JSON list of C-alpha atoms in Angstrom, two decimals:
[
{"chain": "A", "resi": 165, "resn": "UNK", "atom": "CA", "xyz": [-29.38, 5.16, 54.56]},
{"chain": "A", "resi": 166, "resn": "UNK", "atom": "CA", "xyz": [-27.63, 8.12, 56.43]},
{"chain": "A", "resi": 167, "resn": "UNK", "atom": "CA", "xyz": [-25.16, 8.01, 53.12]},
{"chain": "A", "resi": 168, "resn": "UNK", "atom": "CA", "xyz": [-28.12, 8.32, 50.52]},
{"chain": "A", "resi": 169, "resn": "UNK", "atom": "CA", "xyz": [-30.01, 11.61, 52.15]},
{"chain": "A", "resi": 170, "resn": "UNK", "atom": "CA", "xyz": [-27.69, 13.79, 51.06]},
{"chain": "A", "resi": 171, "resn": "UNK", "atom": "CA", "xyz": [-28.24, 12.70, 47.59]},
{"chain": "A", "resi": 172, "resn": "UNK", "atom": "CA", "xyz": [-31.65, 11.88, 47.69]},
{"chain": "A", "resi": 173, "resn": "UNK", "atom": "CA", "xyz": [-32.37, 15.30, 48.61]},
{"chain": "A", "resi": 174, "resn": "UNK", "atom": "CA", "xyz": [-30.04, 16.82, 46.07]},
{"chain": "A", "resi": 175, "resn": "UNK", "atom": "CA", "xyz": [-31.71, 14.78, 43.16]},
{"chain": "A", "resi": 176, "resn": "UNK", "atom": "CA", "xyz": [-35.40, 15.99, 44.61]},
{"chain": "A", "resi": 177, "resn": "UNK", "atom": "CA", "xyz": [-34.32, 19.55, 44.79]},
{"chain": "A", "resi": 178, "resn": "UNK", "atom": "CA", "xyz": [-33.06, 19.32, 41.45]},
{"chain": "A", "resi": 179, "resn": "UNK", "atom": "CA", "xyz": [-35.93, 17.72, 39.75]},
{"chain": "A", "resi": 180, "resn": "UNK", "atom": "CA", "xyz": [-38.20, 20.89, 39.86]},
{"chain": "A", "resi": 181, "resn": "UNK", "atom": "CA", "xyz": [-35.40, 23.35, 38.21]},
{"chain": "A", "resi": 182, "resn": "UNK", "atom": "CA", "xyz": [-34.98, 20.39, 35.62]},
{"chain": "A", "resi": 183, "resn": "UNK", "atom": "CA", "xyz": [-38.81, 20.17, 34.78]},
{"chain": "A", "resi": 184, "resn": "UNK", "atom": "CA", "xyz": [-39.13, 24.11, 34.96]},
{"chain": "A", "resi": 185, "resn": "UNK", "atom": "CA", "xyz": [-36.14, 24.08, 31.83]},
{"chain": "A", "resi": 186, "resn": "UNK", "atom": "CA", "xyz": [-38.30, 21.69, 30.00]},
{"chain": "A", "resi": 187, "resn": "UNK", "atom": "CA", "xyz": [-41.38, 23.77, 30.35]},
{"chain": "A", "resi": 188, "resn": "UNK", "atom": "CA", "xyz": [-39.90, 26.39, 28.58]},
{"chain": "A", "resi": 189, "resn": "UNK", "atom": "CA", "xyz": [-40.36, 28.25, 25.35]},
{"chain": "A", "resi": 190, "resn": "UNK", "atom": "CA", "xyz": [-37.93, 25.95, 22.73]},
{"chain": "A", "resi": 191, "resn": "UNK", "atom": "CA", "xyz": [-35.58, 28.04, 20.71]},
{"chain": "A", "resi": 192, "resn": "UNK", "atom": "CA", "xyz": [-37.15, 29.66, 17.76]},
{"chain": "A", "resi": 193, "resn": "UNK", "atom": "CA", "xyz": [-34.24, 29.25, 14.79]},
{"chain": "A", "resi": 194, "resn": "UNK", "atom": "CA", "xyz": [-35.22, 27.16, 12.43]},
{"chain": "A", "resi": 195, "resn": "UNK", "atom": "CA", "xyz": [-33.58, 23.89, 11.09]},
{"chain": "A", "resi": 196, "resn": "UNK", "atom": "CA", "xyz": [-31.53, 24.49, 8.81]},
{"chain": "A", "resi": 197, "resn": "UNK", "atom": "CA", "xyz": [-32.28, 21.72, 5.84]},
{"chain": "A", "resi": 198, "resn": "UNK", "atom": "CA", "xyz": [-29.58, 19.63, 4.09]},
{"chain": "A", "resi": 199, "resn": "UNK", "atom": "CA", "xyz": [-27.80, 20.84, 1.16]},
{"chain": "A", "resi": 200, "resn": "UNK", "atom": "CA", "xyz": [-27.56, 18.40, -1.15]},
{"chain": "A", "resi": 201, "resn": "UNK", "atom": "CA", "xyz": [-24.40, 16.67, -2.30]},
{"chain": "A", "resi": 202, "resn": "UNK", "atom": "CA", "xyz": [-22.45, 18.61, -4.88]},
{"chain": "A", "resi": 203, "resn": "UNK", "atom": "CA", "xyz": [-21.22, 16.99, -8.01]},
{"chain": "A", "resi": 204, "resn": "UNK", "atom": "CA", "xyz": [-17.60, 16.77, -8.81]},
{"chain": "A", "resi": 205, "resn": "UNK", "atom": "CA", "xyz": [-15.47, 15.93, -11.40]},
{"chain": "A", "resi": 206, "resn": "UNK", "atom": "CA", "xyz": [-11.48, 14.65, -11.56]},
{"chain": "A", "resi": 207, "resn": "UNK", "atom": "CA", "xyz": [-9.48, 17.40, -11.00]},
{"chain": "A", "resi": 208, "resn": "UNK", "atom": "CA", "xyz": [-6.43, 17.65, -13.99]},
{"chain": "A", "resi": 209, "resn": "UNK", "atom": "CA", "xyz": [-2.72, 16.91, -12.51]},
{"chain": "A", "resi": 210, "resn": "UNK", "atom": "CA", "xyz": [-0.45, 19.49, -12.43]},
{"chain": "A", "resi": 211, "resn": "UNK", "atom": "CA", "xyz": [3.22, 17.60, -12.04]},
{"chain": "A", "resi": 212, "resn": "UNK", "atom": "CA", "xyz": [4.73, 17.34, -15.39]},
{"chain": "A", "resi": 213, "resn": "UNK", "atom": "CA", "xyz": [7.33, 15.01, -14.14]},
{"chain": "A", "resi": 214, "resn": "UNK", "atom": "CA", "xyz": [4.67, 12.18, -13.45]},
{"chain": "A", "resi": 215, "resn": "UNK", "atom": "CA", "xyz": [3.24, 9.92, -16.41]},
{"chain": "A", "resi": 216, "resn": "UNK", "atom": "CA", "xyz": [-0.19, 10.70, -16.80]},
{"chain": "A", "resi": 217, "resn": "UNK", "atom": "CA", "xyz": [-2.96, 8.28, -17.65]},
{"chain": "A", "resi": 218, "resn": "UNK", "atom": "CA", "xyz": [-5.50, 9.32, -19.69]},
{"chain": "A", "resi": 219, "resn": "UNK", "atom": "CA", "xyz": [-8.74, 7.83, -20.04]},
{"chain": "A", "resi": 220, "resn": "UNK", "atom": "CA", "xyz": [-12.57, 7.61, -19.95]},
{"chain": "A", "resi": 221, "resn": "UNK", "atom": "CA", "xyz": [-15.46, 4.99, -18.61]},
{"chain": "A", "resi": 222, "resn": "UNK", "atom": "CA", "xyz": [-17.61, 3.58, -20.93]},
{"chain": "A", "resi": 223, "resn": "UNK", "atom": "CA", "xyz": [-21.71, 1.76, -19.83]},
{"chain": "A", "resi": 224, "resn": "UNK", "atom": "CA", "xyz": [-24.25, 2.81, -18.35]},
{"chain": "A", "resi": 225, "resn": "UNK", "atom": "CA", "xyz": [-25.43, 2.10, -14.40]},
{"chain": "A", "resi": 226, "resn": "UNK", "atom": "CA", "xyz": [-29.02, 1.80, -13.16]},
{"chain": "A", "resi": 227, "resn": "UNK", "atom": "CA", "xyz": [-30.89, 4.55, -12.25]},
{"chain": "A", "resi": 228, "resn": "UNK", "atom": "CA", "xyz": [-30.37, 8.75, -12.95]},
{"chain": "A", "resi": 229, "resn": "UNK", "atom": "CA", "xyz": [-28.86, 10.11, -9.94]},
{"chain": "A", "resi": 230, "resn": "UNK", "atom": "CA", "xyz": [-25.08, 10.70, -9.65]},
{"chain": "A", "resi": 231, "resn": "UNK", "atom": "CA", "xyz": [-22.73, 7.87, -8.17]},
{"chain": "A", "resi": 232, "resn": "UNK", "atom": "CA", "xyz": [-19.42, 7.70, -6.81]},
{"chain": "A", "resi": 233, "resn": "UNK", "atom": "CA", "xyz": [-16.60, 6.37, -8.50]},
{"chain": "A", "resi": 234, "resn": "UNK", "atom": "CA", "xyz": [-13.16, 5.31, -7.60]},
{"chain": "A", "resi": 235, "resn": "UNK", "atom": "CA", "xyz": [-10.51, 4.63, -9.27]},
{"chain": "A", "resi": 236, "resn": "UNK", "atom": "CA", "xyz": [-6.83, 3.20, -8.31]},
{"chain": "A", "resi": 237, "resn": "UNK", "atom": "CA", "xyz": [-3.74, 1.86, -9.64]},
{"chain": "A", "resi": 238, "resn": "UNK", "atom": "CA", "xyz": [-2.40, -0.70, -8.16]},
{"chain": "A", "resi": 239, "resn": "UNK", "atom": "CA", "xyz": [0.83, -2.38, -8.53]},
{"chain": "A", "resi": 240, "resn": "UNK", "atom": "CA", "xyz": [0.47, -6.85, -8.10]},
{"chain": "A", "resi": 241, "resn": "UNK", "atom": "CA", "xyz": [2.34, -9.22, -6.55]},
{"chain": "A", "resi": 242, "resn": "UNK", "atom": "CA", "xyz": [3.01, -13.07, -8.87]},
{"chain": "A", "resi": 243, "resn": "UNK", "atom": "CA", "xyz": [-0.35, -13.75, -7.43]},
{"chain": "A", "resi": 244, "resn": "UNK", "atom": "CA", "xyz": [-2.39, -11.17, -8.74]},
{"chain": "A", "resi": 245, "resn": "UNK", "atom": "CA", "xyz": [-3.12, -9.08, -5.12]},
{"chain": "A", "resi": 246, "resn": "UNK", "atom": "CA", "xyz": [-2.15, -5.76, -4.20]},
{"chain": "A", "resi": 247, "resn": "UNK", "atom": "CA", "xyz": [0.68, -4.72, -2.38]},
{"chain": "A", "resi": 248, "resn": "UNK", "atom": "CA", "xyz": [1.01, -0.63, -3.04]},
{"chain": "A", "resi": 249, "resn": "UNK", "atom": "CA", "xyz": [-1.54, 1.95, -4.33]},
{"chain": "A", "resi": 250, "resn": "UNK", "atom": "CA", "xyz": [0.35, 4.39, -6.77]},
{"chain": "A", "resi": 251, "resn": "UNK", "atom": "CA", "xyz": [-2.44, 6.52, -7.25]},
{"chain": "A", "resi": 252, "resn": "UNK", "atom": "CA", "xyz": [-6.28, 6.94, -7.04]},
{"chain": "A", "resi": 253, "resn": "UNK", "atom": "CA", "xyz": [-8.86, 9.78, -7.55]},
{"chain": "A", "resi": 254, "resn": "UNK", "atom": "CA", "xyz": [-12.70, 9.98, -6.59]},
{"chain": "A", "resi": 255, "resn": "UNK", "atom": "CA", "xyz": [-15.43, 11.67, -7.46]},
{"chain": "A", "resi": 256, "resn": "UNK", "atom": "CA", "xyz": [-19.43, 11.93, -7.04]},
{"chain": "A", "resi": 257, "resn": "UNK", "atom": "CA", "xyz": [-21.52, 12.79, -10.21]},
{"chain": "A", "resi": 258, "resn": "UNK", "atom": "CA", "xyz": [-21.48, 11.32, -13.99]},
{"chain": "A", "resi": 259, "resn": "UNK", "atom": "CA", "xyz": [-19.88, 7.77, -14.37]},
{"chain": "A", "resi": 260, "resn": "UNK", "atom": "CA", "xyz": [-18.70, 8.95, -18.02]},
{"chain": "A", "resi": 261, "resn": "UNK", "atom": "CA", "xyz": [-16.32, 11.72, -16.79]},
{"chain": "A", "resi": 262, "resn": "UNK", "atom": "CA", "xyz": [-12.79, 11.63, -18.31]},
{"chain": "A", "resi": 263, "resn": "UNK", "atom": "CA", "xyz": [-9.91, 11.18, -15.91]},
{"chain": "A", "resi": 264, "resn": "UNK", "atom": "CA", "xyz": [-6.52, 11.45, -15.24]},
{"chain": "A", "resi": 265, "resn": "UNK", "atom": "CA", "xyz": [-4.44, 9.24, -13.22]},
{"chain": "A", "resi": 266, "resn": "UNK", "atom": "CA", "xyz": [-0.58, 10.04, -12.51]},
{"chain": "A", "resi": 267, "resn": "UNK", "atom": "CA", "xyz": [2.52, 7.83, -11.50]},
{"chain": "A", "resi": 268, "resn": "UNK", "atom": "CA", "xyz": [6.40, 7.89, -11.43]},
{"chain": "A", "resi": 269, "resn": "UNK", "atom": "CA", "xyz": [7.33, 5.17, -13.89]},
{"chain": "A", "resi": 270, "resn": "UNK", "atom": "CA", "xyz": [11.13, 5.73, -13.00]},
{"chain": "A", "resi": 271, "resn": "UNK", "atom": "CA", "xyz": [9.79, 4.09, -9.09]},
{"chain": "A", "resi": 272, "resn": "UNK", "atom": "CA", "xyz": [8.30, 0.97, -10.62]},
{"chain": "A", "resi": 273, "resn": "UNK", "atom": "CA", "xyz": [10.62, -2.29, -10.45]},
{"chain": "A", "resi": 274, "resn": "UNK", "atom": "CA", "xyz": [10.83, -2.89, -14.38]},
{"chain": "A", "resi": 275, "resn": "UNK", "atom": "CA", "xyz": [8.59, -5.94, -14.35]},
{"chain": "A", "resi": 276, "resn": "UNK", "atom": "CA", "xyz": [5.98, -4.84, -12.44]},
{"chain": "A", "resi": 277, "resn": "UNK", "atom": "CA", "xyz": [2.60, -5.86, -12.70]},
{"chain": "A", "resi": 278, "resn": "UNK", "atom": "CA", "xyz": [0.27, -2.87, -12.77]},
{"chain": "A", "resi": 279, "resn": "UNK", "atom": "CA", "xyz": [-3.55, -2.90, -13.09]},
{"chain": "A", "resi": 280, "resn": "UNK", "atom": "CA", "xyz": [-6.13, -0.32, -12.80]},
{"chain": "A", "resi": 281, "resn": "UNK", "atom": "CA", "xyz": [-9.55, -0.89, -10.78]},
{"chain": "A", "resi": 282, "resn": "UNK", "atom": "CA", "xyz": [-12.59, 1.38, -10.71]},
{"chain": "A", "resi": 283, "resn": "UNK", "atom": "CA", "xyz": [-15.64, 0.66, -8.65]},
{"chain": "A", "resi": 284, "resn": "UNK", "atom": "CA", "xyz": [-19.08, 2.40, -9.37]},
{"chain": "A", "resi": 285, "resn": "UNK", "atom": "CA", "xyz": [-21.28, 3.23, -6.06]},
{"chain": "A", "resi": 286, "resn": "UNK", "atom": "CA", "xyz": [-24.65, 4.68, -5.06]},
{"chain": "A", "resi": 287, "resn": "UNK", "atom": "CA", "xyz": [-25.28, 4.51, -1.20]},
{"chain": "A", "resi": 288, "resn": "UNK", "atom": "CA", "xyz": [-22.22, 1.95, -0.46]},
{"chain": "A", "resi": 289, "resn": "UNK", "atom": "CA", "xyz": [-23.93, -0.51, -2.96]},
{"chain": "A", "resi": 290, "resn": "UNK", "atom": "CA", "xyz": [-22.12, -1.70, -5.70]},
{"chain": "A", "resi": 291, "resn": "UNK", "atom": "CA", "xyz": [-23.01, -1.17, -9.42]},
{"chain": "A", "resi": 292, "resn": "UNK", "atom": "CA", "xyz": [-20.26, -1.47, -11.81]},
{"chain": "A", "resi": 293, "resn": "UNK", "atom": "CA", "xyz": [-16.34, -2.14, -12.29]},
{"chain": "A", "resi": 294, "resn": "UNK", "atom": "CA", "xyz": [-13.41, -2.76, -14.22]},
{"chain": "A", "resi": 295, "resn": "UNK", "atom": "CA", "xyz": [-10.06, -4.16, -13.86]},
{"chain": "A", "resi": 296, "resn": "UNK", "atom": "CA", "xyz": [-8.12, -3.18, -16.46]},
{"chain": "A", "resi": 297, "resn": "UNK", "atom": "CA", "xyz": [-4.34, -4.62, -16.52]},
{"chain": "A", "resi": 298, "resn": "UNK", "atom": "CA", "xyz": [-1.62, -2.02, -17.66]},
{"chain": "A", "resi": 299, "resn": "UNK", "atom": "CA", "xyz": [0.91, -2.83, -20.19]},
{"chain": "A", "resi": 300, "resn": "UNK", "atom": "CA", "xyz": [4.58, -1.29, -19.92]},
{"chain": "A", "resi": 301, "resn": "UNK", "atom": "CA", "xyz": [5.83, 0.68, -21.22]},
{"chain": "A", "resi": 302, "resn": "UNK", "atom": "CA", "xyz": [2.81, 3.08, -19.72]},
{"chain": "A", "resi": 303, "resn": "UNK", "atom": "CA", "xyz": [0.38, 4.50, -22.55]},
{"chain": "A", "resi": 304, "resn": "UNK", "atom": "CA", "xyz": [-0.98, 7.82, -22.14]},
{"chain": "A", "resi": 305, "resn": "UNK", "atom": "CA", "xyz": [-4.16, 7.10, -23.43]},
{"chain": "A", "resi": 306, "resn": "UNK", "atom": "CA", "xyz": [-6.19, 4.59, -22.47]},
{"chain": "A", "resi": 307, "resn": "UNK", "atom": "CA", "xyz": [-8.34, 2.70, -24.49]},
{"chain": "A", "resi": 308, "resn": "UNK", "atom": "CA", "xyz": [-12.15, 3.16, -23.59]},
{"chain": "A", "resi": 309, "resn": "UNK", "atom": "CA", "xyz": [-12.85, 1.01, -20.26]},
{"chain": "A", "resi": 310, "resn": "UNK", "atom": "CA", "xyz": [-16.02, -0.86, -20.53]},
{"chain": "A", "resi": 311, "resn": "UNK", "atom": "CA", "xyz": [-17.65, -1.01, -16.83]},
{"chain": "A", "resi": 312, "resn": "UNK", "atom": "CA", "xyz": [-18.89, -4.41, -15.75]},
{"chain": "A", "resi": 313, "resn": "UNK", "atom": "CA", "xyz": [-22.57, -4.06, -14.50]},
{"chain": "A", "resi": 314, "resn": "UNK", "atom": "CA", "xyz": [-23.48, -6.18, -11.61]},
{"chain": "A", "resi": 315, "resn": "UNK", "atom": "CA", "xyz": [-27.41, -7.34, -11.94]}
]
């Protein structure tokens, strides 16, 4: 007991200068409120030594607001999963933005499998993909990728 008066009476002292701090006046600056997210789009590529894929999403996703997409390509192993990212971009606003996505062909083992996948978000939820398999040699265009709507 002779161990806990010390303490004891340092807690009850301390008590009264805690409850005086709450007593007082709160700070008068207001909250600030939350700016809403700002829209992006793909930003163009700048290396001209890169081949650049061109392309745009096609379909429509549920609801008006903005969404996030994603986009990546990916480079397959003989059983169809990933084993390096060659490049991706993101963005948050219209799903129908066009896009650019860049890569070294001269790095790529000539028979490598290559495929492109784009996921549609809102909130972490999924809406829409694609997976779109690339032929070689690389095309600059791409033709117009279709997103898959989930229900």
């Amino acid at each position: 007991m002779r161990r806990l008066a010390p303490a004891l009476l340092l807690i009850c002292a301390a008590v009264p200068a805690l409850l005086q701090g709450c007593a007082s006046e709160p700070a008068t600056t207001p909250l600030s409120k939350v700016a809403p997210a700002k829209l992006s789009t793909p930003a163009p590529r700048g290396n001209t030594q890169l081949h650049t894929l061109h392309g745009q999403l096609h379909g429509a996703v549920e609801g008006s607001s903005p969404v996030d997409v994603e986009l990546a390509i990916l480079m397959l192993d003989t059983r169809g999963k990933p084993v390096a990212l060659l490049d991706s971009e993101a963005w948050f606003g219209d799903v129908a933005s066009p896009f650019q996505l860049a890569l070294d062909p001269q790095r790529l083992p000539p028979s490598a499998r290559l495929q492109l996948r784009v996921r549609v978000t809102r909130d972490s939820r999924l809406l829409a993909y694609v997976h779109h398999e690339l032929s070689q040699p690389l095309p600059r265009q791409l033709p117009p990728l279709r997103l898959q709507v989930l229900p």
